mmCIF file of C-alpha atoms in Angstrom:
data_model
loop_
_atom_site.group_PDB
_atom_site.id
_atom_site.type_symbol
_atom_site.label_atom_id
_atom_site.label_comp_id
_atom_site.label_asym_id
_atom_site.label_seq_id
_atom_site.Cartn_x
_atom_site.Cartn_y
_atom_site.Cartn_z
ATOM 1 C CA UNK A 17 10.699 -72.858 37.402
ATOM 2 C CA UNK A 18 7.450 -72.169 35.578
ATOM 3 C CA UNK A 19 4.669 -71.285 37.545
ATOM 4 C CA UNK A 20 1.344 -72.366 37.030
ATOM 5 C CA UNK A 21 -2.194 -72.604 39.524
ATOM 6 C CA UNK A 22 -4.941 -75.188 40.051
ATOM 7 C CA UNK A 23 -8.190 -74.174 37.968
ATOM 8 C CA UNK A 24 -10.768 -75.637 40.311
ATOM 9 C CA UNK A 25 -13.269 -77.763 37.975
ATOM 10 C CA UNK A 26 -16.613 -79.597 38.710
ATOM 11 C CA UNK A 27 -16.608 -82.797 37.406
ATOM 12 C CA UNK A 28 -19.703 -82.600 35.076
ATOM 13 C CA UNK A 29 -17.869 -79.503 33.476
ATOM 14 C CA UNK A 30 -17.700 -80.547 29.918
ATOM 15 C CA UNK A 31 -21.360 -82.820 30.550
ATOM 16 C CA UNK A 32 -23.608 -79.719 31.982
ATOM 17 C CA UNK A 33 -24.957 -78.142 29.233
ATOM 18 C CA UNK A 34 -27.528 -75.862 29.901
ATOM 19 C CA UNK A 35 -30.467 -76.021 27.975
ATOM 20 C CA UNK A 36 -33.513 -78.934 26.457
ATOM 21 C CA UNK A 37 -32.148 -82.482 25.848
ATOM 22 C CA UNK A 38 -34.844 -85.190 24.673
ATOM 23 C CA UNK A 39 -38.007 -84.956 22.901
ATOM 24 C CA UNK A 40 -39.904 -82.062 21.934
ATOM 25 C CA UNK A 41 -42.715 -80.217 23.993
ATOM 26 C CA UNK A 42 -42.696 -79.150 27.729
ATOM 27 C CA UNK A 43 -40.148 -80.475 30.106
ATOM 28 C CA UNK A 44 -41.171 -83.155 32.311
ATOM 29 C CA UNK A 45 -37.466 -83.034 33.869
ATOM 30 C CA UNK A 46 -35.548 -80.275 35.257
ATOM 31 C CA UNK A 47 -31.655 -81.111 36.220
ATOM 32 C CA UNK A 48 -28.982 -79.218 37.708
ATOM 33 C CA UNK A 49 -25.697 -79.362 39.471
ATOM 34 C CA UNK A 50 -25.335 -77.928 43.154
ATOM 35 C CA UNK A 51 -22.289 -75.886 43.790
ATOM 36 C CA UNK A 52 -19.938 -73.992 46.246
ATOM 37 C CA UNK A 53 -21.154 -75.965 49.734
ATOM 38 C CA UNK A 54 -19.495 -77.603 52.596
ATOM 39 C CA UNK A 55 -20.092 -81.045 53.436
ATOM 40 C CA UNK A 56 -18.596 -82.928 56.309
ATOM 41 C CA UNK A 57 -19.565 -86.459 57.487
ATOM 42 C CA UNK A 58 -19.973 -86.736 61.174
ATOM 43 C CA UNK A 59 -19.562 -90.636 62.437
ATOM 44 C CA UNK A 60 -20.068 -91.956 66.062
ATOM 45 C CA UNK A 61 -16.813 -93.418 67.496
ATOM 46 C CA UNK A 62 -17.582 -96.450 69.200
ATOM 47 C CA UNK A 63 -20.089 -96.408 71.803
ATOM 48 C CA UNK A 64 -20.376 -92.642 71.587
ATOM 49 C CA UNK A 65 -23.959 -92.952 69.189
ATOM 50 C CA UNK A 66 -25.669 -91.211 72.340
ATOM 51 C CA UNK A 67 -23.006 -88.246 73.048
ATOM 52 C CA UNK A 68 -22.441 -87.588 68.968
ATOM 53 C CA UNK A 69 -26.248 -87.032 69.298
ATOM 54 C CA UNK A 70 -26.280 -85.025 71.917
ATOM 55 C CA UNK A 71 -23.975 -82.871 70.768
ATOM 56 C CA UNK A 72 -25.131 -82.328 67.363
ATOM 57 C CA UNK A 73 -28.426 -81.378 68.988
ATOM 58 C CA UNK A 74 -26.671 -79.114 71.377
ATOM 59 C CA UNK A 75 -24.934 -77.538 68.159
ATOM 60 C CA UNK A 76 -27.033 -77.549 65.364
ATOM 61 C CA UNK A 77 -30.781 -76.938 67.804
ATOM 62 C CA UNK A 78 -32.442 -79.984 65.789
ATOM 63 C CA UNK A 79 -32.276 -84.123 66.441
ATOM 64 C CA UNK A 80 -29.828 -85.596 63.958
ATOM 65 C CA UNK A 81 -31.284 -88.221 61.867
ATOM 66 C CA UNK A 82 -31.225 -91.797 63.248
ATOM 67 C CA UNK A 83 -33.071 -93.252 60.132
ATOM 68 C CA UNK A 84 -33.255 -92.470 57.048
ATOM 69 C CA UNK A 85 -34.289 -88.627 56.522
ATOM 70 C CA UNK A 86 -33.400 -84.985 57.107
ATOM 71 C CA UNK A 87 -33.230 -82.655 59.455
ATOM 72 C CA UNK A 88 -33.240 -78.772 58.723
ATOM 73 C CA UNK A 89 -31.203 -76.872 60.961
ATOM 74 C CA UNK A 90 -29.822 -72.962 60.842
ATOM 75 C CA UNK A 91 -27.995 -72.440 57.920
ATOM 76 C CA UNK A 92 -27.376 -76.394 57.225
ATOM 77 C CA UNK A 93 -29.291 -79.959 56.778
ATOM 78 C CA UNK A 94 -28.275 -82.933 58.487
ATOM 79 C CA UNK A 95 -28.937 -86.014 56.155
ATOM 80 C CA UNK A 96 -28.565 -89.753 57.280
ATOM 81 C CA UNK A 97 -26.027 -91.611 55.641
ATOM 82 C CA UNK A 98 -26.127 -95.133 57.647
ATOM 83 C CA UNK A 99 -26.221 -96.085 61.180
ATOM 84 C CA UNK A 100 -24.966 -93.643 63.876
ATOM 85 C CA UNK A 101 -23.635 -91.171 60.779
ATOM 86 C CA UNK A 102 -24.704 -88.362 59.341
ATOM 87 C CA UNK A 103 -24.078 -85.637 56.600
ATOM 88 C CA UNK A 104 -23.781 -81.979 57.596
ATOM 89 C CA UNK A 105 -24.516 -80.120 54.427
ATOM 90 C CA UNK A 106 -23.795 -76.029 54.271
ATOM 91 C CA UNK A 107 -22.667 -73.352 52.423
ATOM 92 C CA UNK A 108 -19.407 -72.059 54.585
ATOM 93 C CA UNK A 109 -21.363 -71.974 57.939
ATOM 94 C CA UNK A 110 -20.357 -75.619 59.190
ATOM 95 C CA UNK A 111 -16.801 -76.949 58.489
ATOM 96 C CA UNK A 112 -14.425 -79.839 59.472
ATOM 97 C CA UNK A 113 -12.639 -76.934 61.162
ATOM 98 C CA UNK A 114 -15.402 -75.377 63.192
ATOM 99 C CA UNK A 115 -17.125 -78.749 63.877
ATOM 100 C CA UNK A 116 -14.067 -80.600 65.341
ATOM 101 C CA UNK A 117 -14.408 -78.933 68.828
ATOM 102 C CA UNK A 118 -17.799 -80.065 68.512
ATOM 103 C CA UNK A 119 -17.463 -83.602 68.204
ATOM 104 C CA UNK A 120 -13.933 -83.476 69.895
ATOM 105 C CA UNK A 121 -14.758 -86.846 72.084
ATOM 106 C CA UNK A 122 -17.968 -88.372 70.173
ATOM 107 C CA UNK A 123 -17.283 -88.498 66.583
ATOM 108 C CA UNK A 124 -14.690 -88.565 63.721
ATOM 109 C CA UNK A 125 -15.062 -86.371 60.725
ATOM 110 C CA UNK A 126 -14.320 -86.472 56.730
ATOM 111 C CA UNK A 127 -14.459 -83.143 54.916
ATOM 112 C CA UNK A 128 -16.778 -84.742 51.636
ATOM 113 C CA UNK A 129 -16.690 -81.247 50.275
ATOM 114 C CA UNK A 130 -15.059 -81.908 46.717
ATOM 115 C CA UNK A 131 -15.630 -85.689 46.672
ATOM 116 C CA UNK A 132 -19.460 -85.634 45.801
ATOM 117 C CA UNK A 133 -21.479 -83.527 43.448
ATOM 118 C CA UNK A 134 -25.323 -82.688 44.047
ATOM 119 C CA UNK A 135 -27.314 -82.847 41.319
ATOM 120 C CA UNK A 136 -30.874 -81.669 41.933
ATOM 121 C CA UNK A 137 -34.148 -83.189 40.076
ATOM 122 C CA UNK A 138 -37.816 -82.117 39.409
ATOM 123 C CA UNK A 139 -40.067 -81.430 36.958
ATOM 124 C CA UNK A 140 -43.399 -83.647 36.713
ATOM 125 C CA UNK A 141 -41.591 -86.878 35.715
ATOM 126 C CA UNK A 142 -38.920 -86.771 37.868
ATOM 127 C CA UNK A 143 -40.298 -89.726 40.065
ATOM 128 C CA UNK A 144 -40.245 -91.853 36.374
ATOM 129 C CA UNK A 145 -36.718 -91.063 35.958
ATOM 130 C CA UNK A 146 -35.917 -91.620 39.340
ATOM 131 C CA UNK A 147 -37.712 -95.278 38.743
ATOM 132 C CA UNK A 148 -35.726 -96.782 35.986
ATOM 133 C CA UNK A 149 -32.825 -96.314 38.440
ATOM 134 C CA UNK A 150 -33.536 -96.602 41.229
ATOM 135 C CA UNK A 151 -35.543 -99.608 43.311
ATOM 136 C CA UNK A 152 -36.557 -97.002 46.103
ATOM 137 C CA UNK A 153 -40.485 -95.637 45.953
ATOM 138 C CA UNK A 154 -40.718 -92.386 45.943
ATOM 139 C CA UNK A 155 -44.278 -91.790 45.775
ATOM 140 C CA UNK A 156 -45.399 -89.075 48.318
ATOM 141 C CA UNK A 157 -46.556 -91.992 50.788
ATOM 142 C CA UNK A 158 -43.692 -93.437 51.160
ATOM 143 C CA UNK A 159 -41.157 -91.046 50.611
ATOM 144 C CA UNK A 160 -42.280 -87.395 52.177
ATOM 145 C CA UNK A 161 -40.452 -84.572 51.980
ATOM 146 C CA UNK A 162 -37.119 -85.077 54.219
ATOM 147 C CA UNK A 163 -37.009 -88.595 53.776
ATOM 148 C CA UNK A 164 -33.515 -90.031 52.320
ATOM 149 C CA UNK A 165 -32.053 -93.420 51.302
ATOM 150 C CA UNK A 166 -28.653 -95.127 50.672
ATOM 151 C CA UNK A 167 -29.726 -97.227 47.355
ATOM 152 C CA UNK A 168 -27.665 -97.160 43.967
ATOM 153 C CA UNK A 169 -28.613 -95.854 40.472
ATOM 154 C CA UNK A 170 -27.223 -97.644 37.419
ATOM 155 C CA UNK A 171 -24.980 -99.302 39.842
ATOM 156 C CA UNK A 172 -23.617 -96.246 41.580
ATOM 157 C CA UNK A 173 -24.023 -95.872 45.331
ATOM 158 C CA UNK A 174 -25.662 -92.554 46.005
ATOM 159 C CA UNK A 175 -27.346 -90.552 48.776
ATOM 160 C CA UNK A 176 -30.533 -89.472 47.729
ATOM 161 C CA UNK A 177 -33.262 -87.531 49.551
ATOM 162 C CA UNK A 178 -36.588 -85.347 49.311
ATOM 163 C CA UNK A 179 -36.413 -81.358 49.605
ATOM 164 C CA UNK A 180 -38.751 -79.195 50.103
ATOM 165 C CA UNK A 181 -41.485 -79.110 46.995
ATOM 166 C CA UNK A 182 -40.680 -76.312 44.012
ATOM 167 C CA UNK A 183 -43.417 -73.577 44.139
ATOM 168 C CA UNK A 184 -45.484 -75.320 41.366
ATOM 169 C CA UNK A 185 -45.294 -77.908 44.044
ATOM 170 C CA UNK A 186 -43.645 -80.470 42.590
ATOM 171 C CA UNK A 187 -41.757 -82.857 44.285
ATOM 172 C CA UNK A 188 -37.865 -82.246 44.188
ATOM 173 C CA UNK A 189 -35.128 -84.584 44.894
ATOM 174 C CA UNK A 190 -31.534 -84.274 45.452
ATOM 175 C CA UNK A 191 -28.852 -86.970 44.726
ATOM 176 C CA UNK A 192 -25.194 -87.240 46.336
ATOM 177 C CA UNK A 193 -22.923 -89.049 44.175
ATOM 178 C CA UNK A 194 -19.200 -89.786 44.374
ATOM 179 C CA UNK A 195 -17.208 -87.247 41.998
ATOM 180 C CA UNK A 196 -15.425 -89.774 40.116
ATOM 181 C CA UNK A 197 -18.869 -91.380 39.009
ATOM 182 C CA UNK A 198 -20.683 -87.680 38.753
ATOM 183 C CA UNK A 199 -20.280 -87.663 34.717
ATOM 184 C CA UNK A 200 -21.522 -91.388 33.988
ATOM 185 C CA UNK A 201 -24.544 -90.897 36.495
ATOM 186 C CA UNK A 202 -24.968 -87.670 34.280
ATOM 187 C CA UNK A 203 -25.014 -89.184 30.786
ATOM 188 C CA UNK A 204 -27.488 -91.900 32.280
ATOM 189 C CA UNK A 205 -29.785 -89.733 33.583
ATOM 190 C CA UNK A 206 -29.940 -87.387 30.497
ATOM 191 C CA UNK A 207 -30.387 -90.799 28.317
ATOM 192 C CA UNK A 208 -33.095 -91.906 30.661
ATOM 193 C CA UNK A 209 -35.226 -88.734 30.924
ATOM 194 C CA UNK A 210 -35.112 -88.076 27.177
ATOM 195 C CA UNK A 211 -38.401 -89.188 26.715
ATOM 196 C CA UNK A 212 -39.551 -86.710 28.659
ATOM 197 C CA UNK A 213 -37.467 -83.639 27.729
ATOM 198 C CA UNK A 214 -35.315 -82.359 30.081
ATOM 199 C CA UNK A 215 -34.116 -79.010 31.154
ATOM 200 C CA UNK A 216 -30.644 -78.689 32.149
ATOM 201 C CA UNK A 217 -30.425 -75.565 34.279
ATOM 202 C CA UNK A 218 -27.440 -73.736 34.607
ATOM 203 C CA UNK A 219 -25.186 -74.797 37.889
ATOM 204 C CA UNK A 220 -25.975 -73.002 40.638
ATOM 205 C CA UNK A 221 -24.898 -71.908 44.409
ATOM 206 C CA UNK A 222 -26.397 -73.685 47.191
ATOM 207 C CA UNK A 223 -28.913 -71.686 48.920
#
């Protein structure tokens, strides 16, 4: 019998590469993909919204987010992704593994490790990008650093939320999408920033 192994892949593989895309001049859009991190959906079983929370807060030493918004705890960000539910986002600190004892009696749990991709965006015209597809406003106002939102790009359900600011201080945003839609939200985005030249960075590790 032959033997052969799995070559572990991200899905925008063949889309990512690094490098200007778009018109000439300065970048007004920086993109990259997010790699190597852990992320496990944590969901309240019924009528346990008030012990899941308690024990995430018990766990992680922060409130996990009840609306729509982050929460930075050690070594990991809890992002809301609908009512009672939340993502745990890490790089190997926080896994299905070590969080089932956790959540043993309050919540169920769904490794989302190598079902999404993160692509991070900034750069001066990010928020314009963002606007053609999206519906969501993201000026500063409205949408502060940790805030997040459910909403769908170019028809594509995404998580999307508000990091901490670059050091030039602009605004950076992150966006969760479902792997097997990773490549077509890619291509639209390039297409859709063009305008303003874009960067595509190489991929990188999750900090």
């Amino acid at each position: 019998m032959a033997e052969f192994s799995w070559e572990t892949r991200s899905p925008l593989h063949r889309a990512l590469v690094a490098g200007p895309h778009g018109a000439r001049g300065d970048a007004g859009v920086t993109l990259s993909e997010i790699r190597n991190f852990d992320l496990v959906q944590v969901m309240a079983r019924r009528g346990k919204t008030a012990e899941m929370a308690s024990a995430a807060n018990a766990h992680f030493g922060v409130t996990a987010p009840e609306t729509p918004k982050t929460a930075a705890a050690a070594e990991a960000t809890l992002i809301w992704s609908g009512p009672d539910q939340f993502f745990v986002l890490s790089k190997g600190r926080h896994t299905v593994e070590s969080l089932a004892p956790v959540f043993a009696t309050s919540a169920s749990l769904s490794d989302q490790s190598h079902a999404r991709v993160l692509i991070s965006i900034s750069g001066t015209k990010a928020r314009a990008l963002l606007a053609k597809l999206s519906s969501i406003d993201l000026y500063p106002a409205a949408f502060p650093v940790g805030a997040a939102a459910t909403t769908s790009m170019d028809h594509t359900s995404v998580t999307l939320w508000r990091g901490n600011d670059a050091p030039d201080g602009q605004a950076v945003f992150t966006v969760l999408v479902f792997s097997t839609f990773a490549e077509s939200l890619w291509h639209t985005m390039l297409d859709s920033a063009a305008e303003y030249r874009v960067e595509i960075g190489h991929s990188e590790d999750l900090a």
